[in-house]
XYZ file of C-alpha atoms in Angstrom:
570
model
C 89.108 8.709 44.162
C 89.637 11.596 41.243
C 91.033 14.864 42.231
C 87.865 16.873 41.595
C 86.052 14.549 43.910
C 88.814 15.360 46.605
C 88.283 18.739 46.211
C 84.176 19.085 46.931
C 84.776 19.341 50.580
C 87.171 22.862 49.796
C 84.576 23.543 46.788
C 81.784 23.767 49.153
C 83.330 25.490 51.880
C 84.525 28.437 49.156
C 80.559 28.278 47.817
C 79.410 29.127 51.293
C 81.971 31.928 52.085
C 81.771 33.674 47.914
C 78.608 31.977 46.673
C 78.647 34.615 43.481
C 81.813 32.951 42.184
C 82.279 29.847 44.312
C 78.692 28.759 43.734
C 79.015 27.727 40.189
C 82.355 26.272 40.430
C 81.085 24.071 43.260
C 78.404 23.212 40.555
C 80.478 22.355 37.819
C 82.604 20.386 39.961
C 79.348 18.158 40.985
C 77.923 17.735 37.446
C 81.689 16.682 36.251
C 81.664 14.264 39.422
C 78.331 12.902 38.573
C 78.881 12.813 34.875
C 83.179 12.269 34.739
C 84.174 12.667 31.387
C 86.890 9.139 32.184
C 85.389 6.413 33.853
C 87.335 3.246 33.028
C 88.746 3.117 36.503
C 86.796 2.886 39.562
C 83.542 4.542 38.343
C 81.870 6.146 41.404
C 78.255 4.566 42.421
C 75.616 5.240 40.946
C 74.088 6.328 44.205
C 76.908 9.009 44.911
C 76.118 10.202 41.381
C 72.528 10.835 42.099
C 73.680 12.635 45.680
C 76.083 15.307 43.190
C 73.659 16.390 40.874
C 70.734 16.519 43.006
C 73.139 18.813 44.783
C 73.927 20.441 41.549
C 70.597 20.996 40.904
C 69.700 22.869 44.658
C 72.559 25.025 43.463
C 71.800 26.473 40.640
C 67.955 27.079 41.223
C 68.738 30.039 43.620
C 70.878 31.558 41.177
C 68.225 31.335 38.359
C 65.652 32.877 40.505
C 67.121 35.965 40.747
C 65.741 38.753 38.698
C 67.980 39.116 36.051
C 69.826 35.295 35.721
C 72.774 34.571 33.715
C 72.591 32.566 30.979
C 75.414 30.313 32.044
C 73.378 29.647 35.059
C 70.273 28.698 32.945
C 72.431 27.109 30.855
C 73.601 25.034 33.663
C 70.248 24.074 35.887
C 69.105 22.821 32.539
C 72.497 20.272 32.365
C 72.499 19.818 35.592
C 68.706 18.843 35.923
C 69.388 16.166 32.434
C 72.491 14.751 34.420
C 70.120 13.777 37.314
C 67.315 12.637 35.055
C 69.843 9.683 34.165
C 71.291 9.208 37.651
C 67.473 8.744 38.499
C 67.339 6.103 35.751
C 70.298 4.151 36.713
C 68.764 4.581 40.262
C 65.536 2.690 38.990
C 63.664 5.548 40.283
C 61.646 6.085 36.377
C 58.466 8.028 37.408
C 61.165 10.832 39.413
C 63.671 10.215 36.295
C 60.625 11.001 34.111
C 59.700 13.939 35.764
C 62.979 15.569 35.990
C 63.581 15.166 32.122
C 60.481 17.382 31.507
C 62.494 19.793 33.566
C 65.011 19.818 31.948
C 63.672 20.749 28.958
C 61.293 23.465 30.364
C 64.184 25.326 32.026
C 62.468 29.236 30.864
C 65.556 31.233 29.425
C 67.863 28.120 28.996
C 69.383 27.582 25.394
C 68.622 24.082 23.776
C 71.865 23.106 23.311
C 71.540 19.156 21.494
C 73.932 18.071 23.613
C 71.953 18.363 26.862
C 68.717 18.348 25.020
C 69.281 14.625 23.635
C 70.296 13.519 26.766
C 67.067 14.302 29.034
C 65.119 13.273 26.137
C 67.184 9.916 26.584
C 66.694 10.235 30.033
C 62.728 10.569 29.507
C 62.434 7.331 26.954
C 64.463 4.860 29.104
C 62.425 5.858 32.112
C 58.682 5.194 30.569
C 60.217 1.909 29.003
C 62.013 0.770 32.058
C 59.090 1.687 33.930
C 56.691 -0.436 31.664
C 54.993 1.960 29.506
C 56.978 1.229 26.487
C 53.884 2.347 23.916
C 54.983 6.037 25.188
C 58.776 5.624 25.159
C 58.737 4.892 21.660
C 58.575 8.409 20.396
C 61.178 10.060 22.862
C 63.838 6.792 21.893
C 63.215 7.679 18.270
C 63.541 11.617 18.707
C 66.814 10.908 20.916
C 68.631 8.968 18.414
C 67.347 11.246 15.526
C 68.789 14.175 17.725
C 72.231 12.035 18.200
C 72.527 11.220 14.278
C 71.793 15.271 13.798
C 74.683 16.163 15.942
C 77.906 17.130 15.442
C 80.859 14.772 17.390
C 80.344 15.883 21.070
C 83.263 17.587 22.623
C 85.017 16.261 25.903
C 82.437 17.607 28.079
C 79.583 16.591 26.181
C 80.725 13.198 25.608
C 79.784 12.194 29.351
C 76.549 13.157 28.594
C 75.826 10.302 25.896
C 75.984 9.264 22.838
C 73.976 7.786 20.211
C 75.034 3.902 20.715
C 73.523 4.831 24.492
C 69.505 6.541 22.306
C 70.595 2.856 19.902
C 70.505 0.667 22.914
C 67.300 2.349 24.580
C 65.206 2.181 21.148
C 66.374 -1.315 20.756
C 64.708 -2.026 24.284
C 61.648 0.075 23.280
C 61.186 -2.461 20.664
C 61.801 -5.318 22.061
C 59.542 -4.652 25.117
C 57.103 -4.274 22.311
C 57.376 -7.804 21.394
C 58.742 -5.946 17.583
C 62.002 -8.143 17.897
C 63.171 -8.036 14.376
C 63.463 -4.408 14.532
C 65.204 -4.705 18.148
C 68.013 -6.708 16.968
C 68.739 -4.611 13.841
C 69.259 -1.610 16.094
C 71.558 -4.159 18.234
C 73.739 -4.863 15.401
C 73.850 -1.132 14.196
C 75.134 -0.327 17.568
C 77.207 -3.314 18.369
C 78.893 -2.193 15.119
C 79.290 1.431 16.365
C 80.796 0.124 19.841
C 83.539 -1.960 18.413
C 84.577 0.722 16.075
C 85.022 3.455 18.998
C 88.629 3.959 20.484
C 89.222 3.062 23.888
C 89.241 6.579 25.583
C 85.447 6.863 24.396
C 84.601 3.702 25.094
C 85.036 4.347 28.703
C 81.967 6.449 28.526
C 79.658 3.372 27.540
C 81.876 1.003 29.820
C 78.228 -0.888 30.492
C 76.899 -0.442 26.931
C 79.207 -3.282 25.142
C 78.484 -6.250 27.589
C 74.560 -5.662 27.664
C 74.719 -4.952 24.012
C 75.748 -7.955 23.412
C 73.926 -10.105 25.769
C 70.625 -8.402 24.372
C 72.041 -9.005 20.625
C 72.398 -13.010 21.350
C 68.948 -13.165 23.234
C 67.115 -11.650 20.455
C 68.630 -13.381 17.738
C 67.946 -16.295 19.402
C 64.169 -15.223 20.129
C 64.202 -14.951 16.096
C 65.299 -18.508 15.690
C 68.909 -17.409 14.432
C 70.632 -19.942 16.318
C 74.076 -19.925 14.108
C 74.493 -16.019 13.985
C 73.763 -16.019 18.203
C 76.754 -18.904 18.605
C 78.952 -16.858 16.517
C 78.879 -13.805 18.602
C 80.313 -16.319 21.029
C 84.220 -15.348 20.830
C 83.585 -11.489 20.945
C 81.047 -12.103 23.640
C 83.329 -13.839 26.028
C 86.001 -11.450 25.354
C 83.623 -8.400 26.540
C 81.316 -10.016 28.561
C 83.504 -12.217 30.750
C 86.844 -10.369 30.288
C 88.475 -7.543 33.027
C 85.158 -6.040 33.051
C 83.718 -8.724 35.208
C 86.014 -7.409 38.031
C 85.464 -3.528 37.062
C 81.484 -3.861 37.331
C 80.591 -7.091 38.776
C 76.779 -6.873 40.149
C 76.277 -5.519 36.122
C 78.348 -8.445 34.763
C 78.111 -11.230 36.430
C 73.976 -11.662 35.391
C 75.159 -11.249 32.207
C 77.151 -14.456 32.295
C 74.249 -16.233 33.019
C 71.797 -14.612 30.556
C 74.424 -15.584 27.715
C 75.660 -18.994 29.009
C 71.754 -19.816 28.802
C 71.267 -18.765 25.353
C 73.963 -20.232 24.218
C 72.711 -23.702 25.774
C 69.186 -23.238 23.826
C 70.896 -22.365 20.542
C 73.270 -25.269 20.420
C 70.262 -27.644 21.595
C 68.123 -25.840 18.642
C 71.072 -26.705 16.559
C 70.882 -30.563 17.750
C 74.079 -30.017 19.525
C 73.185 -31.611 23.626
C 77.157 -31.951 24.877
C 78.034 -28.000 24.433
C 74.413 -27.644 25.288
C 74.841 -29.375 28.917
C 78.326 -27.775 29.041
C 77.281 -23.904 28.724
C 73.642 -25.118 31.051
C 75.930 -26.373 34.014
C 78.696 -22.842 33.005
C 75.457 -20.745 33.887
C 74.303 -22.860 36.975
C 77.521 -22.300 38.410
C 77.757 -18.739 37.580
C 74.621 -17.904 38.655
C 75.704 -19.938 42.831
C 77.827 -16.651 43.038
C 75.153 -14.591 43.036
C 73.705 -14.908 46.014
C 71.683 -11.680 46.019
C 70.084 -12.836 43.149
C 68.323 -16.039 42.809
C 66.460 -15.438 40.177
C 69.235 -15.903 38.183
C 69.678 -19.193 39.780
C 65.748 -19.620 38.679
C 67.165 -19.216 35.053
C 70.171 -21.481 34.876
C 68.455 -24.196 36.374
C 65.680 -24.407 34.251
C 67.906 -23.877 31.184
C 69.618 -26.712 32.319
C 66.655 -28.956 33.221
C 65.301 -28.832 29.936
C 69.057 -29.773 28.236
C 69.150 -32.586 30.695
C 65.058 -33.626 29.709
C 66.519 -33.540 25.816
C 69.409 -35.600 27.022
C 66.796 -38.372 28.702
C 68.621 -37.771 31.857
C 66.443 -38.162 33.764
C 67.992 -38.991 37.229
C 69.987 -35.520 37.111
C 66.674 -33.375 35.835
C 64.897 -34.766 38.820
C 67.315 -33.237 41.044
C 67.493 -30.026 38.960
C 63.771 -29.501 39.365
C 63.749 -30.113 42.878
C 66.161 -27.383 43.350
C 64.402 -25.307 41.308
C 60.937 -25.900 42.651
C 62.905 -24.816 46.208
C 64.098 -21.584 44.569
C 61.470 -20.748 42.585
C 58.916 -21.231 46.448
C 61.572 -18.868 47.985
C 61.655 -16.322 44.996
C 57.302 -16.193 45.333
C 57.526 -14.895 49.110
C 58.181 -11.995 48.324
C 56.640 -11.677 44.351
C 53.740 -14.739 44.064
C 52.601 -12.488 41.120
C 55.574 -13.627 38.991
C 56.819 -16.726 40.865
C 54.307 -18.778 41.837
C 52.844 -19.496 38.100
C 56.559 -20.381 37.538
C 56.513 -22.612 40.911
C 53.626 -24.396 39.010
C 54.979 -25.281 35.811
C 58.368 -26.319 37.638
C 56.323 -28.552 39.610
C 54.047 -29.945 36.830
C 57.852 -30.359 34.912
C 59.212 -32.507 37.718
C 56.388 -34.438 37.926
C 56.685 -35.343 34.635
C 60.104 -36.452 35.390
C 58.903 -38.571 37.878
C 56.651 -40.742 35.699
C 59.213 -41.270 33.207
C 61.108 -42.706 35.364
C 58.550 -45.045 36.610
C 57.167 -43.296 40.021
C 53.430 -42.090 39.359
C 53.092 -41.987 43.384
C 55.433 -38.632 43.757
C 54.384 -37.734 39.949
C 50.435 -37.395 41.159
C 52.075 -35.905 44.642
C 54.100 -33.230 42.599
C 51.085 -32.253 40.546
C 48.914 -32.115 43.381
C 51.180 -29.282 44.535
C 51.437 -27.202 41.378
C 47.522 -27.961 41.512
C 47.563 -26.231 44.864
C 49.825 -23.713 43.971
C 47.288 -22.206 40.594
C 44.305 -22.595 43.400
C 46.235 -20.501 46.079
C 46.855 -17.678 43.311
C 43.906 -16.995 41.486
C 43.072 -16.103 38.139
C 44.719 -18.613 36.452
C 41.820 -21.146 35.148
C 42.973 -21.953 32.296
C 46.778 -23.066 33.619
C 44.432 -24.872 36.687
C 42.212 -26.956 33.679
C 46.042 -27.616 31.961
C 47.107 -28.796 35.418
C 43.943 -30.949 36.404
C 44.109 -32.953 33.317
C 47.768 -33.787 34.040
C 47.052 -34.814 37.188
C 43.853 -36.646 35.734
C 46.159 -38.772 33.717
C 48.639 -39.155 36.410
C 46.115 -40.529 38.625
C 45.152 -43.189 36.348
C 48.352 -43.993 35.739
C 48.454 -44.875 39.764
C 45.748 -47.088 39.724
C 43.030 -44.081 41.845
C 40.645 -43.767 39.001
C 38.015 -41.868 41.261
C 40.406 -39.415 41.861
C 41.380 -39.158 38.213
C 37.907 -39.141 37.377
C 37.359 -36.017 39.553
C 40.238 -33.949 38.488
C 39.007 -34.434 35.366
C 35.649 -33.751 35.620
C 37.003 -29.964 37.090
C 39.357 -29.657 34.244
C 36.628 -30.315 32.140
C 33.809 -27.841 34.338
C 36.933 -25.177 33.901
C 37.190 -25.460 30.193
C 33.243 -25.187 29.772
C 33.519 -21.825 31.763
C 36.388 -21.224 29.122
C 35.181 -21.874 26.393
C 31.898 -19.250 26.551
C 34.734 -16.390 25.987
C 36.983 -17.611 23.770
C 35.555 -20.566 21.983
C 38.364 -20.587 18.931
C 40.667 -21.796 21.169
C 39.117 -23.399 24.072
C 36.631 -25.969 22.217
C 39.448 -27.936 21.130
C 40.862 -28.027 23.920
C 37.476 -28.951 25.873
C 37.143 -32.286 23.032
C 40.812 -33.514 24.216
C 39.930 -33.135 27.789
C 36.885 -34.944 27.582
C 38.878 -37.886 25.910
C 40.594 -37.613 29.080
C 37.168 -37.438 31.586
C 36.318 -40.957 29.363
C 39.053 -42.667 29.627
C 39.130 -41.969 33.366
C 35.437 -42.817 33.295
C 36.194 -45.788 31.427
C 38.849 -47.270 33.820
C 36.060 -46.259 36.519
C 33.977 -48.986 34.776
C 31.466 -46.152 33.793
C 30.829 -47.285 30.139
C 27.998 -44.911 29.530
C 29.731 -42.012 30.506
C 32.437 -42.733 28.446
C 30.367 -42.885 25.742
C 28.756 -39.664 26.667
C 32.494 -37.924 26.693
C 33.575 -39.380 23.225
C 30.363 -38.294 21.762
C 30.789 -34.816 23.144
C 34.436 -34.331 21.677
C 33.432 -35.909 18.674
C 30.640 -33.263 18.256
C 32.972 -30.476 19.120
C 35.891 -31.241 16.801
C 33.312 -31.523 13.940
C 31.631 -28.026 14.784
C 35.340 -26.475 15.108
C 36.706 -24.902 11.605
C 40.225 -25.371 12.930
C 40.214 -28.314 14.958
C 42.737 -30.924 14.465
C 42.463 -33.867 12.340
C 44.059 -36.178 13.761
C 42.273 -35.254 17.182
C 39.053 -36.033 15.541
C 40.488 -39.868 14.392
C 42.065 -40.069 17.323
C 38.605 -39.142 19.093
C 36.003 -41.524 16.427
C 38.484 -44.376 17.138
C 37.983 -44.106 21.055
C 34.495 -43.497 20.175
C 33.902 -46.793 18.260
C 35.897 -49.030 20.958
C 33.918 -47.632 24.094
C 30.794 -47.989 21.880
C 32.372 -52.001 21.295
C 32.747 -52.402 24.805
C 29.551 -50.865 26.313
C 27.496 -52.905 23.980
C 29.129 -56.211 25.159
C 28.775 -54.702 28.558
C 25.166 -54.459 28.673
C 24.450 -57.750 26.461
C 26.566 -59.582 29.557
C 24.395 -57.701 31.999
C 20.602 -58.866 30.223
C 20.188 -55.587 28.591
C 19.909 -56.791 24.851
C 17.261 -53.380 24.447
C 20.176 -51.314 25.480
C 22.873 -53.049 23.555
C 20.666 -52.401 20.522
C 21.200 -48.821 21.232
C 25.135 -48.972 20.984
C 24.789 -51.322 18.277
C 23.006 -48.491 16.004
C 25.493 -45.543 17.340
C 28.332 -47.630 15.997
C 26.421 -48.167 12.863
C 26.111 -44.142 12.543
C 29.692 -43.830 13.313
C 30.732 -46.196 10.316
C 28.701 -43.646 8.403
C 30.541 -40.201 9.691
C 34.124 -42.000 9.576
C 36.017 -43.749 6.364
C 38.289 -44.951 9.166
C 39.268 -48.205 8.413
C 39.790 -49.479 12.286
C 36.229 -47.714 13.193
C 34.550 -49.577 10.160
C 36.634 -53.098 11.773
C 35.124 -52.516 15.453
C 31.996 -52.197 13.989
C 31.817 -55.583 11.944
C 34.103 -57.302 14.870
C 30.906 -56.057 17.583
C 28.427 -57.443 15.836
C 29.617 -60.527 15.442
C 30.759 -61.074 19.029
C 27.831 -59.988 19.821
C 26.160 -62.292 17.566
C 28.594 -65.322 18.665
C 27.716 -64.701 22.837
C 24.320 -64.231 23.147
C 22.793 -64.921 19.322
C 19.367 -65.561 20.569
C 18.935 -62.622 22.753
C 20.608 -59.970 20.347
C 18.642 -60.923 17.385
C 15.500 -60.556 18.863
C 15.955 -57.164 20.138
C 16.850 -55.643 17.035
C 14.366 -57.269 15.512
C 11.908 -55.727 18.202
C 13.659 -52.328 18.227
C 14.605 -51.815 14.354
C 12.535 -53.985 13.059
C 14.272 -54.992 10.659
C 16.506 -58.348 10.536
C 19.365 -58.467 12.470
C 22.904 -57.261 10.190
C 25.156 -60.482 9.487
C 28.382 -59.450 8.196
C 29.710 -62.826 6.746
C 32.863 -62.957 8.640
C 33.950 -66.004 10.546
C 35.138 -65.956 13.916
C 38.590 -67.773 14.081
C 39.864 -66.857 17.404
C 39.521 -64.956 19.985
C 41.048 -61.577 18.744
C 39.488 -61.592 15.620
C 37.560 -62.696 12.424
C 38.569 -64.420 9.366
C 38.653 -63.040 6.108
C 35.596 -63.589 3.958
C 34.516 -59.375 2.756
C 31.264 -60.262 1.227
C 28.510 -59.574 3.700
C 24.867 -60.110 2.525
């Protein structure tokens, strides 16, 4: 405990018995308590800082109300009210922090000194960004640094009040909240540069600073894709990040671990590095078990290291990862299903892709059922439901329950429709590939016509898409022209020769839409089979229905999965 802070008991004791003198020095005493100009060991709370200049503040108003103030005293609410504008910040109380910064600066009679002006201007930015409204806390983080650059080196006093590395790291925030990341990490370099260069006593000022500095510095260059200069911040990061300070400010710290450790895993794995990938993953995990008032930094380790563990094919070990994280991620949503239960979801939908690869569709479609459950529960979330549906579509084939699959298709499918009316760029696509899904659960369902139906939907709404994919649309002509094989042997088998006339002719029309070679192969291959089971039957129908003779395609059957190799066809 620092002498000053011994003293307030005495200090307010003399305030109540001479306020005209012992007033103000009870004052200055709080706002150098609340703002100590050396803070490298044991830095009071942040609560306790709040308490003294609030107090400060209740001071000096009476002695600015009289009618003819000091200026000190102006002078002083003004300081005093910027002081608690940050305390407020730290606090996460941002709409009080907000409004006590406009005080600050609208003290009538007080002098603007830069000092005190920068900081509740400071004070002002980091609590409309930190309270999500980072559009407005652009300006103020821009004025505050231009004020810090404009300002002579602060003297001892002042120096508690800020600094410009402290208006570097909020504008760096303000435009990285912006989703303007480039920017953010060239402010994070300029002051990660102006941190290392500052000696140690004035360091102690921006004791936090460094640390999140740096973790911020290796997330965004990361979020850039600048793997190699994020790894090399490594050494210098460890030495900060997880050096004495970890014991000095642990609840700051110790997330930072975590954050970094995790980075560092998705660089190296970006870099095609897995073993220092899983090394740093499992670092963070077991970081992150020490925080037990804060899981969701669990939430992040775990699924940092599930998806190493997925790149590693280990599959075993992600399978317990997930589970864990499912568990954490269901405890996390009690109390915010806003943020967690969309993350519950995917976790789920993750493990249950775990689950098939390693052979076990049963808990896969059981997993996926849940995260299913999970997008119904919270609302507003079609278009992750559709995603979700088709999995489990799929999944469910997979099992061998092709009603089912057919079903959760078929709503995945409904879903996308609905989807599609709004935003048709990117939702028709995505409507063609889930159709391909509704026919191929249609077509293990033995519905052949409905199969057909789906392909010739998706085919239809990959051509009628400027920016569909190619290879969705082969992928999509090719499925097309085998349904269209097998329905027509289907109803030939069945004594519909009419109706296998019909598929006969839309494979003929698909030949003419698609160079593919395969579609043009399933055409000749149908029409001979069909020719070879049931020649009687077939050509009189298309001679009834085209009128025209029946198509021979001189290509002689040779065995049962294919033709010989005669090309001439007459």
């Amino acid at each position: 405990m620092g002498p000053v802070r011994m003293l307030l008991p005495s200090l307010r004791a003399t305030a109540r018995l001479a306020p005209g003198w012992g007033g103000p020095l009870l004052g200055a005493a709080l706002l150098h308590c609340a703002a100590p100009v050396w803070v490298l060991l044991g830095p009071p709370s942040v609560a306790r800082r709040s308490v003294w200049a609030a107090e400060a503040v209740t001071l000096y108003r009476p002695l600015v109300e009289r009618a003819r103030p000091e200026q000190r005293h102006l002078d002083a609410l003004g300081r005093a009210l910027a002081v608690h504008a940050n305390t407020l910040v730290w606090s996460g109380r941002y709409a009080e922090a907000g409004a006590v910064a406009d005080a600050a600066l609208s003290v009538p009679g007080a002098r603007r000194l830069q000092a005190v002006t920068a900081c509740a201007v400071h004070a002002r930015a980091q609590a409309l960004v930190y309270g999500g409204r980072p559009e407005e806390a652009l300006a103020p983080a821009q004025e505050c640094v231009a004020l810090y650059r404009g300002m002579t080196p602060p003297g001892r006093r002042d120096r508690a009040l800020g600094g410009l590395p402290n208006a570097l790291n909020t504008q760096a925030s303000v435009f990285a909240a912006l989703g303007r990341t480039e920017e953010s990490v060239a402010v994070y370099l300029e002051c990660a540069a102006l941190l290392r260069a500052m000696p140690i006593r004035q360091s102690s000022h921006v004791l936090r600073l460094r640390p999140q500095v740096l973790a911020e510095l290796v997330g965004g260059l990361r979020e850039l894709g600048r793997y190699e200069e994020a790894l090399a911040l490594g050494p210098e990061a460890r030495d900060v990040v997880f050096g004495v300070i970890t014991r000095l400010l642990p609840d700051l710290v110790r997330p930072l671990h975590v954050r970094l450790l995790t980075d560092w895993a998705f660089c190296h794995s970006a870099t095609g590095a897995p073993a220092p990938a899983r090394t740093h993953a499992e670092e963070a995990v077991a970081e992150a078990r020490t925080l037990d008032a804060q899981p969701q930094w669990l939430a992040v380790a775990l699924n940092c290291l599930a998806v190493v563990l997925a790149e590693l094919a280990a599959y075993d070990e992600q399978v317990s990862t997930l589970t864990e994280l499912t568990d954490v991620y269901a405890r996390l949503a009690t109390d915010r299903p806003e943020v967690y239960e969309p993350l519950l979801a995917d976790a789920l939908d993750d493990l249950a892709r775990c689950h098939r690869r390693t052979g076990d569709h049963f808990k896969a479609v059981a997993d996926t059922e849940r995260a299913v459950a999970v997008y119904r529960r919270s609302g507003g979330h079609e278009a992750q439901l559709a995603r979700l549906l088709v999995n489990l579509s799929i999944r469910q084939e997979k099992s061998d329950d092709a009603e089912s699959a057919v079903a959760s298709a078929h709503e995945a499918v409904t879903l996308t429709r609905r989807l599609a009316e709004t935003d048709s760029d990117t939702h028709r696509p995505l409507l063609a590939r889930r159709l391909r899904v509704l026919a191929r659960a249609l077509g293990r369902a033995g519905d052949r016509t409905g199969t057909v139906a789906c392909y010739e939907e998706a085919e239809v709404l990959l051509r009628d898409s400027p920016g569909a994919d190619a290879g969705d649309l082969a992928a999509t002509v090719s499925d097309l022209a085998v349904a269209l094989g097998r329905a027509v042997l289907d109803r030939l088998a069945s004594g519909r020769p009419e109706d296998a006339v019909a598929g006969l002719r839309s494979l003929l029309a698909l030949t003419r839409r698609s160079d593919a070679t395969d579609v043009h192969a399933r055409c000749v291959t149908v029409f001979a089979q069909a020719h070879a089971e049931r020649p009687d039957d077939i050509v009189r129908a298309w001679e009834r229905v085209v009128g025209e003779a029946y198509p021979t395609f001189v290509y002689r059957r040779t065995d049962s999965r294919g033709l010989g190799a005669n090309p001439a066809a007459r």
